[in-house]
């Protein structure tokens, strides 16, 4: 990320038990080329173990992923995730950015995102539903169906 705060727009809204964070992040195409991406992170207390992430490229496609809230939290500070979703701090000493790698079938994308606003937003979600209370109201049948769905390739 460029490090210029004006390059990143952040907005946060908490209402009716829902929480959203919108960030301008970057897709890392190679060592010198970046592509701006709008990322909307959404949390709902009725499914507190998962964060819905909508990634939209200006004038391009929009993709929605469901990512473990615990994976997101851990990945801001250390390597987290296996398989399709991985997150780790870019430069652990400065704590400013993290890398998110998403893989689907034979395609992978690498994103760089700012740690401070995401860490603050995740902390707010843990105030709404603490980690130890995540599993208390799970509808296991609905959760299983939700987890087995393919990532969506379009957004509303």
PDB file of C-alpha atoms in Angstrom:
ATOM      1  CA  UNK A   1       0.000   0.000   0.000  1.00  0.00           C
ATOM      2  CA  UNK A   2       1.233   3.478  -0.648  1.00  0.00           C
ATOM      3  CA  UNK A   3       1.085   4.489   2.994  1.00  0.00           C
ATOM      4  CA  UNK A   4      -0.742   7.700   2.119  1.00  0.00           C
ATOM      5  CA  UNK A   5      -3.858   7.829   4.359  1.00  0.00           C
ATOM      6  CA  UNK A   6      -5.818   9.647   1.665  1.00  0.00           C
ATOM      7  CA  UNK A   7      -5.393   6.585  -0.570  1.00  0.00           C
ATOM      8  CA  UNK A   8      -7.500   4.520   1.809  1.00  0.00           C
ATOM      9  CA  UNK A   9     -11.093   5.382   2.475  1.00  0.00           C
ATOM     10  CA  UNK A  10     -12.603   3.818   5.535  1.00  0.00           C
ATOM     11  CA  UNK A  11     -16.187   3.910   6.655  1.00  0.00           C
ATOM     12  CA  UNK A  12     -17.806   2.015   9.434  1.00  0.00           C
ATOM     13  CA  UNK A  13     -21.443   1.543  10.307  1.00  0.00           C
ATOM     14  CA  UNK A  14     -23.027  -0.383  13.131  1.00  0.00           C
ATOM     15  CA  UNK A  15     -26.794  -0.602  13.127  1.00  0.00           C
ATOM     16  CA  UNK A  16     -29.505  -3.138  13.771  1.00  0.00           C
ATOM     17  CA  UNK A  17     -26.956  -5.686  14.992  1.00  0.00           C
ATOM     18  CA  UNK A  18     -24.967  -5.553  11.738  1.00  0.00           C
ATOM     19  CA  UNK A  19     -21.530  -4.155  11.298  1.00  0.00           C
ATOM     20  CA  UNK A  20     -19.733  -3.157   8.105  1.00  0.00           C
ATOM     21  CA  UNK A  21     -16.269  -1.878   7.260  1.00  0.00           C
ATOM     22  CA  UNK A  22     -15.465  -0.578   3.776  1.00  0.00           C
ATOM     23  CA  UNK A  23     -11.813  -0.234   2.781  1.00  0.00           C
ATOM     24  CA  UNK A  24      -9.970   0.675  -0.380  1.00  0.00           C
ATOM     25  CA  UNK A  25      -7.334  -2.034  -0.644  1.00  0.00           C
ATOM     26  CA  UNK A  26      -4.950  -3.159  -3.381  1.00  0.00           C
ATOM     27  CA  UNK A  27      -4.642  -6.322  -5.429  1.00  0.00           C
ATOM     28  CA  UNK A  28      -0.977  -7.163  -5.892  1.00  0.00           C
ATOM     29  CA  UNK A  29      -0.498  -8.122  -9.539  1.00  0.00           C
ATOM     30  CA  UNK A  30       3.316  -8.221  -9.455  1.00  0.00           C
ATOM     31  CA  UNK A  31       6.197  -6.471  -7.682  1.00  0.00           C
ATOM     32  CA  UNK A  32       5.402  -3.072  -9.179  1.00  0.00           C
ATOM     33  CA  UNK A  33       1.768  -3.230 -10.264  1.00  0.00           C
ATOM     34  CA  UNK A  34      -1.231  -2.783  -7.972  1.00  0.00           C
ATOM     35  CA  UNK A  35      -4.945  -2.637  -8.748  1.00  0.00           C
ATOM     36  CA  UNK A  36      -7.380  -0.723  -6.492  1.00  0.00           C
ATOM     37  CA  UNK A  37     -10.161  -2.829  -4.990  1.00  0.00           C
ATOM     38  CA  UNK A  38     -13.098  -1.833  -2.776  1.00  0.00           C
ATOM     39  CA  UNK A  39     -13.505  -4.328   0.076  1.00  0.00           C
ATOM     40  CA  UNK A  40     -16.640  -4.442   2.213  1.00  0.00           C
ATOM     41  CA  UNK A  41     -16.337  -6.553   5.372  1.00  0.00           C
ATOM     42  CA  UNK A  42     -19.698  -7.487   6.903  1.00  0.00           C
ATOM     43  CA  UNK A  43     -20.435  -9.069  10.269  1.00  0.00           C
ATOM     44  CA  UNK A  44     -23.804 -10.351  11.484  1.00  0.00           C
ATOM     45  CA  UNK A  45     -24.292 -11.451  15.114  1.00  0.00           C
ATOM     46  CA  UNK A  46     -26.472 -14.394  14.039  1.00  0.00           C
ATOM     47  CA  UNK A  47     -23.420 -15.884  12.236  1.00  0.00           C
ATOM     48  CA  UNK A  48     -20.578 -14.437  14.322  1.00  0.00           C
ATOM     49  CA  UNK A  49     -17.924 -16.962  13.291  1.00  0.00           C
ATOM     50  CA  UNK A  50     -17.905 -15.730   9.698  1.00  0.00           C
ATOM     51  CA  UNK A  51     -17.207 -12.409   7.984  1.00  0.00           C
ATOM     52  CA  UNK A  52     -18.590 -11.808   4.519  1.00  0.00           C
ATOM     53  CA  UNK A  53     -16.087  -9.992   2.316  1.00  0.00           C
ATOM     54  CA  UNK A  54     -17.183  -8.372  -0.943  1.00  0.00           C
ATOM     55  CA  UNK A  55     -14.335  -7.441  -3.287  1.00  0.00           C
ATOM     56  CA  UNK A  56     -15.131  -5.082  -6.158  1.00  0.00           C
ATOM     57  CA  UNK A  57     -12.806  -3.838  -8.859  1.00  0.00           C
ATOM     58  CA  UNK A  58     -13.888  -0.514 -10.340  1.00  0.00           C
ATOM     59  CA  UNK A  59     -15.588  -1.266 -13.639  1.00  0.00           C
ATOM     60  CA  UNK A  60     -14.944  -4.962 -13.147  1.00  0.00           C
ATOM     61  CA  UNK A  61     -16.283  -8.024 -11.411  1.00  0.00           C
ATOM     62  CA  UNK A  62     -17.408  -8.298  -7.809  1.00  0.00           C
ATOM     63  CA  UNK A  63     -16.693 -11.410  -5.741  1.00  0.00           C
ATOM     64  CA  UNK A  64     -18.003 -12.385  -2.325  1.00  0.00           C
ATOM     65  CA  UNK A  65     -16.092 -14.603   0.115  1.00  0.00           C
ATOM     66  CA  UNK A  66     -16.965 -15.881   3.565  1.00  0.00           C
ATOM     67  CA  UNK A  67     -13.928 -15.900   5.828  1.00  0.00           C
ATOM     68  CA  UNK A  68     -13.561 -17.076   9.408  1.00  0.00           C
ATOM     69  CA  UNK A  69     -13.543 -14.145  11.817  1.00  0.00           C
ATOM     70  CA  UNK A  70     -10.866 -15.917  13.893  1.00  0.00           C
ATOM     71  CA  UNK A  71      -8.696 -16.412  10.774  1.00  0.00           C
ATOM     72  CA  UNK A  72      -8.960 -12.694   9.966  1.00  0.00           C
ATOM     73  CA  UNK A  73      -8.071 -11.713  13.516  1.00  0.00           C
ATOM     74  CA  UNK A  74      -5.079 -14.051  13.822  1.00  0.00           C
ATOM     75  CA  UNK A  75      -3.810 -13.216  10.324  1.00  0.00           C
ATOM     76  CA  UNK A  76      -3.335  -9.558  11.182  1.00  0.00           C
ATOM     77  CA  UNK A  77      -0.545 -10.566  13.594  1.00  0.00           C
ATOM     78  CA  UNK A  78       0.753 -13.964  12.394  1.00  0.00           C
ATOM     79  CA  UNK A  79       0.308 -16.453   9.563  1.00  0.00           C
ATOM     80  CA  UNK A  80      -3.248 -17.762   9.500  1.00  0.00           C
ATOM     81  CA  UNK A  81      -5.275 -20.070   7.294  1.00  0.00           C
ATOM     82  CA  UNK A  82      -4.708 -23.060   5.068  1.00  0.00           C
ATOM     83  CA  UNK A  83      -5.932 -23.799   1.595  1.00  0.00           C
ATOM     84  CA  UNK A  84      -8.243 -21.274  -0.066  1.00  0.00           C
ATOM     85  CA  UNK A  85      -7.834 -18.412   2.429  1.00  0.00           C
ATOM     86  CA  UNK A  86      -4.539 -17.273   3.937  1.00  0.00           C
ATOM     87  CA  UNK A  87      -3.689 -14.044   5.761  1.00  0.00           C
ATOM     88  CA  UNK A  88      -0.407 -12.814   7.221  1.00  0.00           C
ATOM     89  CA  UNK A  89       1.244  -9.523   8.208  1.00  0.00           C
ATOM     90  CA  UNK A  90       3.327  -8.030   5.373  1.00  0.00           C
ATOM     91  CA  UNK A  91       5.948  -6.606   7.700  1.00  0.00           C
ATOM     92  CA  UNK A  92       5.281  -7.920  11.220  1.00  0.00           C
ATOM     93  CA  UNK A  93       7.473  -5.276  12.875  1.00  0.00           C
ATOM     94  CA  UNK A  94       5.442  -2.296  11.637  1.00  0.00           C
ATOM     95  CA  UNK A  95       1.959  -3.854  11.833  1.00  0.00           C
ATOM     96  CA  UNK A  96       0.626  -1.528   9.117  1.00  0.00           C
ATOM     97  CA  UNK A  97      -0.363  -3.950   6.358  1.00  0.00           C
ATOM     98  CA  UNK A  98      -1.329  -7.573   5.856  1.00  0.00           C
ATOM     99  CA  UNK A  99      -1.559  -9.827   2.819  1.00  0.00           C
ATOM    100  CA  UNK A 100      -4.705 -11.803   2.006  1.00  0.00           C
ATOM    101  CA  UNK A 101      -4.449 -14.662  -0.491  1.00  0.00           C
ATOM    102  CA  UNK A 102      -7.652 -16.120  -1.913  1.00  0.00           C
ATOM    103  CA  UNK A 103      -7.588 -19.229  -4.097  1.00  0.00           C
ATOM    104  CA  UNK A 104     -10.464 -20.717  -6.052  1.00  0.00           C
ATOM    105  CA  UNK A 105      -9.969 -23.672  -8.358  1.00  0.00           C
ATOM    106  CA  UNK A 106      -6.938 -22.726 -10.493  1.00  0.00           C
ATOM    107  CA  UNK A 107      -7.053 -18.965  -9.782  1.00  0.00           C
ATOM    108  CA  UNK A 108      -5.396 -17.050  -6.955  1.00  0.00           C
ATOM    109  CA  UNK A 109      -5.411 -13.393  -5.967  1.00  0.00           C
ATOM    110  CA  UNK A 110      -3.190 -11.555  -3.515  1.00  0.00           C
ATOM    111  CA  UNK A 111      -4.409  -8.413  -1.733  1.00  0.00           C
ATOM    112  CA  UNK A 112      -2.706  -5.954   0.597  1.00  0.00           C
ATOM    113  CA  UNK A 113      -4.844  -4.307   3.237  1.00  0.00           C
ATOM    114  CA  UNK A 114      -4.351  -1.906   6.139  1.00  0.00           C
ATOM    115  CA  UNK A 115      -4.218  -3.601   9.540  1.00  0.00           C
ATOM    116  CA  UNK A 116      -5.282  -0.785  11.945  1.00  0.00           C
ATOM    117  CA  UNK A 117      -8.860  -0.189  10.690  1.00  0.00           C
ATOM    118  CA  UNK A 118      -9.524  -3.901  10.212  1.00  0.00           C
ATOM    119  CA  UNK A 119      -8.138  -4.733  13.667  1.00  0.00           C
ATOM    120  CA  UNK A 120     -10.292  -2.011  15.254  1.00  0.00           C
ATOM    121  CA  UNK A 121     -13.401  -3.184  13.398  1.00  0.00           C
ATOM    122  CA  UNK A 122     -12.799  -6.831  14.362  1.00  0.00           C
ATOM    123  CA  UNK A 123     -12.394  -5.764  18.008  1.00  0.00           C
ATOM    124  CA  UNK A 124     -15.821  -4.094  17.763  1.00  0.00           C
ATOM    125  CA  UNK A 125     -17.341  -7.328  16.419  1.00  0.00           C
ATOM    126  CA  UNK A 126     -15.847  -9.235  19.365  1.00  0.00           C
ATOM    127  CA  UNK A 127     -17.519  -6.740  21.711  1.00  0.00           C
ATOM    128  CA  UNK A 128     -20.871  -7.598  20.083  1.00  0.00           C
ATOM    129  CA  UNK A 129     -20.280 -11.382  20.173  1.00  0.00           C
ATOM    130  CA  UNK A 130     -17.219 -12.562  22.133  1.00  0.00           C
ATOM    131  CA  UNK A 131     -15.233 -15.463  20.668  1.00  0.00           C
ATOM    132  CA  UNK A 132     -16.331 -17.819  23.457  1.00  0.00           C
ATOM    133  CA  UNK A 133     -20.011 -17.147  22.646  1.00  0.00           C
ATOM    134  CA  UNK A 134     -19.749 -17.761  18.869  1.00  0.00           C
ATOM    135  CA  UNK A 135     -20.941 -21.354  18.956  1.00  0.00           C
ATOM    136  CA  UNK A 136     -23.760 -20.946  21.465  1.00  0.00           C
ATOM    137  CA  UNK A 137     -26.584 -20.319  18.980  1.00  0.00           C
ATOM    138  CA  UNK A 138     -25.439 -22.139  15.850  1.00  0.00           C
ATOM    139  CA  UNK A 139     -28.057 -23.742  13.641  1.00  0.00           C
ATOM    140  CA  UNK A 140     -25.702 -26.517  12.514  1.00  0.00           C
ATOM    141  CA  UNK A 141     -27.819 -27.509   9.506  1.00  0.00           C
ATOM    142  CA  UNK A 142     -27.928 -23.950   8.138  1.00  0.00           C
ATOM    143  CA  UNK A 143     -24.235 -23.423   8.904  1.00  0.00           C
ATOM    144  CA  UNK A 144     -23.271 -26.552   6.991  1.00  0.00           C
ATOM    145  CA  UNK A 145     -25.272 -25.505   3.923  1.00  0.00           C
ATOM    146  CA  UNK A 146     -23.734 -22.011   4.081  1.00  0.00           C
ATOM    147  CA  UNK A 147     -20.165 -23.298   4.336  1.00  0.00           C
ATOM    148  CA  UNK A 148     -20.567 -25.676   1.409  1.00  0.00           C
ATOM    149  CA  UNK A 149     -21.721 -22.977  -1.028  1.00  0.00           C
ATOM    150  CA  UNK A 150     -19.309 -21.924  -3.778  1.00  0.00           C
ATOM    151  CA  UNK A 151     -17.996 -18.340  -3.649  1.00  0.00           C
ATOM    152  CA  UNK A 152     -20.306 -15.992  -5.533  1.00  0.00           C
ATOM    153  CA  UNK A 153     -18.977 -14.253  -8.630  1.00  0.00           C
ATOM    154  CA  UNK A 154     -21.444 -11.352  -8.683  1.00  0.00           C
ATOM    155  CA  UNK A 155     -22.721  -8.886  -6.101  1.00  0.00           C
ATOM    156  CA  UNK A 156     -25.991  -7.039  -5.665  1.00  0.00           C
TER     157      UNK A 156
END
